[in-house]
């Protein structure tokens, strides 16, 4: 039985923890002992992870039972009592509540709607590259490019003033830290909640041309639900893409043959984005809770069990992807699990793809001499965060 959840990517900064890789090959649906003594499950094989994501018997609701913390976290209780559902936070809901709220957003994130935004996203990216080019290297690519681009994009789409970015970014970072104590985490959440409640209240009173105003016009949504939805969209809209842009650049710089291939054949960028999503899997673990006794891949998962899905291990499963621990920008990586699967599949995945295509293609075109300004081992990884990436990426160019 696996004791606790291995988190450190101990072979390279990009591969799954070796213990998880061992489990995937021997028992892809494995019992796992949490630090508090609760016996839950860890799912690591591609087919099993994908099936679990699509199986609504695995609930997203954290109010169904005790929430067990999978790794010792300073200042945090090993288990927490069930918490009431947060209004509007549909990622932690099941149907029909999830269905009602998500349906409010599907029209805003269609492929066609995102394509219509693509030109503006490219303009935002190019302006940020202009600002980057004015700086004297070395510079931190996270601060100067990877974080500003998705922040500018999501602020423009939602109607959040970009001038407020430092407030919501510092609080969202604190909220996403694993090792921060519960009091500080809740303080960060409440600061964001207060800010967004006031913002959506203004949108409802005086709507403008943006997504939050469109939602605020819907009288079916309470201000509390609007706040929860805004929190989810703002957090997801800049955290994941920012980490993909920074960690993806780090991965390419560490794989010069793949970088050279993209420079020589820029038309490979769309497929390279899918491969980087698969290879890096910045959202590496998902949580589910068994809503009933479930017979699953030869195992019996009892009602109330906490189930951890390792998307990272699934994306590196050699049964699905040949030479899965190798970065190959020519690979057909479609079918990867990085955006999830089933009813909770990432709503903003097309937006993220457009941002990454614009970001990587622009960066490689504008900075042909880009390279790390420090040794790779000196790059500080976000092993302390719920979304993987790098805290800073010092780079320079010729």
XYZ file of C-alpha atoms in Angstrom:
398
model
C 0.000 0.000 0.000
C 1.218 3.468 -0.904
C 1.783 5.659 2.187
C 1.017 9.297 1.362
C 1.239 10.896 -2.047
C 4.686 11.267 -3.661
C 4.840 14.748 -5.173
C 8.452 15.547 -6.066
C 9.365 14.938 -9.694
C 12.585 13.200 -8.738
C 14.022 12.040 -12.106
C 13.760 15.313 -14.044
C 11.705 18.443 -13.274
C 9.194 17.225 -15.892
C 8.566 13.513 -15.206
C 6.225 11.854 -12.671
C 7.634 10.858 -9.264
C 9.396 7.510 -9.682
C 7.231 5.877 -6.996
C 4.067 6.790 -8.908
C 5.587 5.386 -12.108
C 6.304 2.099 -10.284
C 2.727 1.935 -9.005
C 1.293 2.576 -12.464
C 3.121 -0.431 -13.891
C 2.238 -2.765 -11.007
C -1.227 -1.646 -9.828
C -2.760 1.353 -11.644
C -5.619 1.510 -9.114
C -3.795 1.299 -5.766
C -4.885 1.589 -2.128
C -3.282 4.559 -0.451
C -2.865 5.300 3.245
C -3.350 8.975 4.092
C -1.341 10.525 6.954
C -4.463 10.476 9.165
C -4.867 6.715 8.705
C -7.732 6.882 6.189
C -7.426 4.309 3.406
C -8.205 5.865 0.062
C -7.107 5.235 -3.512
C -4.525 6.474 -6.015
C -5.272 6.031 -9.730
C -2.309 6.274 -12.103
C -2.973 4.399 -15.375
C -4.214 6.388 -18.377
C -7.333 4.310 -19.042
C -8.278 4.191 -15.352
C -7.755 7.935 -14.842
C -9.805 8.754 -17.943
C -12.587 6.388 -16.880
C -12.687 7.874 -13.377
C -12.911 11.412 -14.766
C -15.939 10.386 -16.816
C -17.646 8.366 -14.042
C -20.112 10.545 -12.117
C -20.057 8.098 -9.199
C -16.730 9.766 -8.389
C -18.029 13.029 -6.954
C -16.400 16.457 -6.893
C -18.395 17.510 -3.836
C -16.223 18.093 -0.797
C -19.289 18.214 1.451
C -19.908 14.473 1.135
C -17.525 13.425 3.893
C -14.189 14.001 5.597
C -11.593 15.584 3.300
C -8.262 13.836 3.826
C -5.019 15.711 3.173
C -2.786 13.355 1.101
C 0.578 14.641 2.345
C 1.772 16.150 5.643
C 1.305 19.928 5.413
C 2.682 22.204 8.145
C -0.056 24.081 9.949
C -2.872 22.195 8.206
C -5.054 19.527 9.839
C -4.591 16.090 8.279
C -8.331 15.909 7.726
C -10.985 18.573 7.644
C -14.685 18.411 8.359
C -17.069 18.590 5.410
C -17.472 22.180 4.298
C -20.676 23.583 2.821
C -20.719 24.121 -0.929
C -19.356 27.495 -2.018
C -21.982 29.257 -4.174
C -20.924 29.498 -7.808
C -17.837 27.297 -7.459
C -19.186 24.744 -9.914
C -15.891 22.832 -10.173
C -16.716 21.353 -6.746
C -20.313 20.491 -7.621
C -22.118 17.556 -9.220
C -25.169 17.676 -11.499
C -27.699 19.233 -11.443
C -26.045 22.211 -9.656
C -22.903 21.885 -11.786
C -24.959 21.635 -14.970
C -27.022 24.765 -14.221
C -23.989 26.978 -13.575
C -21.653 25.635 -16.243
C -24.375 26.032 -18.866
C -24.304 29.783 -18.176
C -20.753 29.881 -19.532
C -20.660 27.418 -22.416
C -21.675 30.042 -24.985
C -18.824 32.318 -23.912
C -16.139 29.659 -24.415
C -17.099 28.031 -27.719
C -14.346 27.346 -30.248
C -15.899 29.936 -32.590
C -16.013 32.606 -29.862
C -12.409 31.906 -28.928
C -11.297 32.095 -32.549
C -12.904 35.527 -32.747
C -10.735 36.612 -29.803
C -7.523 35.191 -31.276
C -6.395 38.358 -33.066
C -6.709 40.401 -29.866
C -4.808 37.753 -27.879
C -1.977 37.826 -30.436
C -1.863 41.643 -30.128
C -1.627 41.429 -26.328
C 1.161 38.850 -26.645
C 3.122 40.934 -29.150
C 2.835 44.062 -26.980
C 4.226 42.133 -24.031
C 7.064 40.839 -26.217
C 7.794 44.468 -27.173
C 8.062 45.315 -23.458
C 10.292 42.294 -22.882
C 12.621 43.345 -25.719
C 13.138 46.773 -24.091
C 14.593 45.193 -20.942
C 18.267 44.504 -20.308
C 18.773 40.782 -19.733
C 18.867 38.733 -17.635
C 15.155 38.980 -16.876
C 12.615 36.789 -15.113
C 10.399 35.395 -17.869
C 7.622 34.615 -15.374
C 7.332 38.216 -14.187
C 7.886 39.878 -17.555
C 5.992 37.569 -19.923
C 4.456 34.289 -18.728
C 2.276 35.874 -16.036
C 1.318 39.191 -17.705
C -0.001 37.654 -20.949
C -2.750 35.400 -19.516
C -3.514 37.973 -16.807
C -4.088 40.683 -19.416
C -6.221 38.316 -21.504
C -8.463 37.070 -18.694
C -8.843 40.579 -17.232
C -10.000 41.874 -20.612
C -12.439 38.989 -21.156
C -13.930 39.128 -17.651
C -13.850 42.903 -17.235
C -11.466 42.891 -14.274
C -9.286 46.051 -14.066
C -5.718 45.011 -14.904
C -4.501 47.689 -12.489
C -5.791 45.424 -9.684
C -3.648 42.485 -10.807
C -1.076 42.643 -8.010
C -3.831 42.315 -5.413
C -5.522 39.286 -6.937
C -2.255 37.649 -8.049
C -0.663 37.829 -4.599
C -3.819 36.482 -2.973
C -4.295 33.728 -5.541
C -0.649 32.673 -5.067
C -1.161 32.475 -1.314
C -4.382 30.522 -1.823
C -2.633 28.005 -4.121
C 0.329 27.356 -1.789
C 0.351 23.902 -0.226
C 2.409 24.753 2.853
C 0.580 27.905 3.912
C -1.432 27.553 7.114
C -5.204 27.410 6.979
C -5.692 30.861 8.535
C -3.522 32.597 5.913
C -5.104 30.579 3.093
C -8.596 31.611 4.200
C -7.502 35.236 4.596
C -6.276 35.227 0.976
C -9.522 33.619 -0.189
C -11.656 36.140 1.715
C -9.658 39.068 0.297
C -10.303 37.801 -3.247
C -13.938 37.069 -2.413
C -14.513 40.585 -1.053
C -12.836 42.194 -4.056
C -14.836 40.123 -6.555
C -18.144 40.549 -4.694
C -17.765 44.310 -4.928
C -16.785 44.029 -8.599
C -19.772 41.874 -9.656
C -22.086 44.109 -7.613
C -20.904 47.056 -9.731
C -21.333 44.984 -12.910
C -24.911 44.175 -11.948
C -25.673 47.854 -11.246
C -23.828 49.190 -14.301
C -22.982 46.408 -16.788
C -20.306 46.974 -19.424
C -19.112 44.916 -22.399
C -17.474 41.923 -20.733
C -18.202 38.382 -19.541
C -18.870 39.227 -15.881
C -21.385 41.874 -16.975
C -23.110 39.306 -19.198
C -23.382 36.952 -16.220
C -24.494 39.778 -13.920
C -27.457 40.491 -16.237
C -28.746 36.970 -15.485
C -31.221 37.392 -12.620
C -31.113 33.628 -12.041
C -27.643 34.058 -10.529
C -27.225 35.473 -7.024
C -24.357 37.840 -6.210
C -22.764 35.036 -4.164
C -22.910 32.692 -7.176
C -21.499 35.399 -9.456
C -18.637 35.898 -7.001
C -17.833 32.186 -6.893
C -17.892 31.930 -10.685
C -15.696 35.027 -11.031
C -13.226 33.571 -8.518
C -12.978 30.306 -10.444
C -12.621 31.984 -13.853
C -10.024 34.496 -12.691
C -7.943 31.914 -10.820
C -8.031 29.299 -13.577
C -7.682 31.905 -16.313
C -4.199 33.071 -15.391
C -2.594 30.472 -13.080
C -2.505 27.464 -15.390
C -1.529 29.230 -18.631
C 1.142 31.308 -16.885
C 2.741 28.149 -15.532
C 2.519 26.393 -18.890
C 4.240 29.288 -20.673
C 7.071 29.427 -18.135
C 7.563 25.689 -17.559
C 7.111 24.988 -21.275
C 9.884 27.446 -22.133
C 12.104 25.826 -19.489
C 11.399 22.380 -20.983
C 12.211 23.555 -24.519
C 15.461 25.199 -23.379
C 16.374 21.900 -21.708
C 15.605 20.013 -24.941
C 17.565 21.967 -27.584
C 16.744 19.455 -30.334
C 13.017 20.073 -29.835
C 13.572 23.825 -29.640
C 15.533 23.714 -32.894
C 12.726 21.754 -34.569
C 10.188 24.427 -33.612
C 12.446 27.230 -34.817
C 12.936 25.451 -38.148
C 9.261 24.497 -38.528
C 6.993 27.020 -36.758
C 3.969 25.189 -38.170
C 4.657 22.510 -35.519
C 3.610 24.910 -32.731
C -0.029 23.675 -32.392
C 1.072 20.064 -31.968
C 3.939 21.148 -29.724
C 1.443 22.882 -27.419
C -0.523 19.620 -27.045
C 2.695 17.724 -26.364
C 3.869 20.241 -23.773
C 0.457 20.041 -22.087
C 0.797 16.249 -21.931
C 4.458 16.152 -20.978
C 4.310 18.806 -18.250
C 0.771 18.336 -16.817
C 0.919 21.375 -14.514
C -2.408 20.405 -12.901
C -1.020 17.035 -11.878
C -3.552 15.669 -9.350
C -7.351 15.756 -9.136
C -9.460 14.716 -6.153
C -12.686 12.728 -6.209
C -14.915 11.172 -3.524
C -16.737 7.867 -3.950
C -20.466 8.632 -3.747
C -21.242 4.903 -3.454
C -19.448 1.554 -3.454
C -17.775 1.316 -6.881
C -16.333 -1.744 -8.653
C -13.519 -0.214 -10.664
C -10.745 -1.920 -12.668
C -10.911 -5.026 -10.470
C -10.952 -3.091 -7.169
C -13.782 -2.244 -4.757
C -13.750 1.442 -3.810
C -15.956 1.979 -0.783
C -18.418 4.852 -0.424
C -16.812 7.894 1.196
C -13.276 7.036 0.066
C -11.022 9.840 -1.086
C -9.667 9.070 -4.559
C -6.652 10.826 -6.064
C -6.232 10.822 -9.834
C -2.688 11.348 -11.087
C -3.151 13.045 -14.447
C 0.628 13.322 -14.704
C 1.078 9.556 -14.420
C -1.751 8.958 -16.881
C -0.218 11.339 -19.410
C 3.103 9.483 -19.112
C 1.572 6.013 -19.446
C 3.521 4.062 -22.111
C 0.384 2.013 -22.793
C -1.111 5.176 -24.312
C 1.899 7.215 -25.498
C 5.015 5.576 -26.913
C 8.232 6.757 -25.203
C 5.949 8.722 -22.920
C 8.732 10.235 -20.783
C 10.268 11.830 -23.890
C 9.335 15.302 -25.126
C 8.526 15.027 -28.841
C 7.015 18.106 -30.492
C 6.095 15.996 -33.533
C 4.003 13.594 -31.442
C 0.245 13.393 -31.843
C -0.583 14.005 -28.185
C -4.327 14.420 -28.688
C -6.258 12.558 -26.048
C -4.013 13.761 -23.221
C -5.688 14.354 -19.863
C -4.315 17.795 -19.000
C -7.688 19.507 -19.425
C -9.484 16.684 -17.647
C -12.272 14.644 -19.210
C -16.010 14.252 -18.810
C -18.421 16.862 -17.452
C -15.658 18.789 -15.631
C -13.342 19.082 -18.638
C -11.727 22.525 -18.644
C -14.118 25.135 -19.993
C -11.295 27.478 -21.067
C -9.141 24.946 -22.898
C -9.482 26.627 -26.318
C -8.535 29.980 -24.796
C -5.477 28.400 -23.170
C -4.424 26.818 -26.469
C -4.639 30.139 -28.310
C -2.588 31.897 -25.608
C 0.091 29.209 -25.639
C 0.343 29.117 -29.426
C 0.723 32.887 -29.533
C 3.116 32.899 -26.584
C 5.506 30.179 -27.709
C 5.546 31.177 -31.387
C 6.125 34.848 -30.553
C 8.814 34.120 -27.981
C 10.778 31.809 -30.295
C 10.459 34.184 -33.253
C 11.415 37.365 -31.390
C 14.221 35.903 -29.243
C 16.226 33.424 -31.347
C 19.110 33.506 -28.851
C 16.976 32.834 -25.772
C 18.680 30.713 -23.116
C 18.770 30.220 -19.357
C 20.717 32.804 -17.372
C 21.358 30.279 -14.567
C 22.095 26.575 -14.304
C 18.969 24.443 -14.745
C 19.315 23.094 -11.200
C 19.046 26.670 -9.878
C 15.559 27.188 -11.346
C 13.152 27.161 -8.398
C 10.300 24.756 -9.071
C 6.763 25.242 -7.758
C 6.751 21.993 -5.785
C 4.990 23.901 -2.980
C 2.025 24.892 -5.149
C -1.170 23.192 -6.334
C -0.323 24.137 -9.920
C 3.177 23.021 -10.951
C 5.614 25.336 -12.702
C 8.555 27.565 -11.870
C 8.595 30.467 -9.433
C 11.008 32.362 -11.661
C 12.810 31.651 -14.937
C 15.915 33.840 -15.368
C 16.689 34.082 -19.101
C 18.963 36.068 -21.373
C 19.474 36.366 -25.125
C 22.212 37.241 -27.523
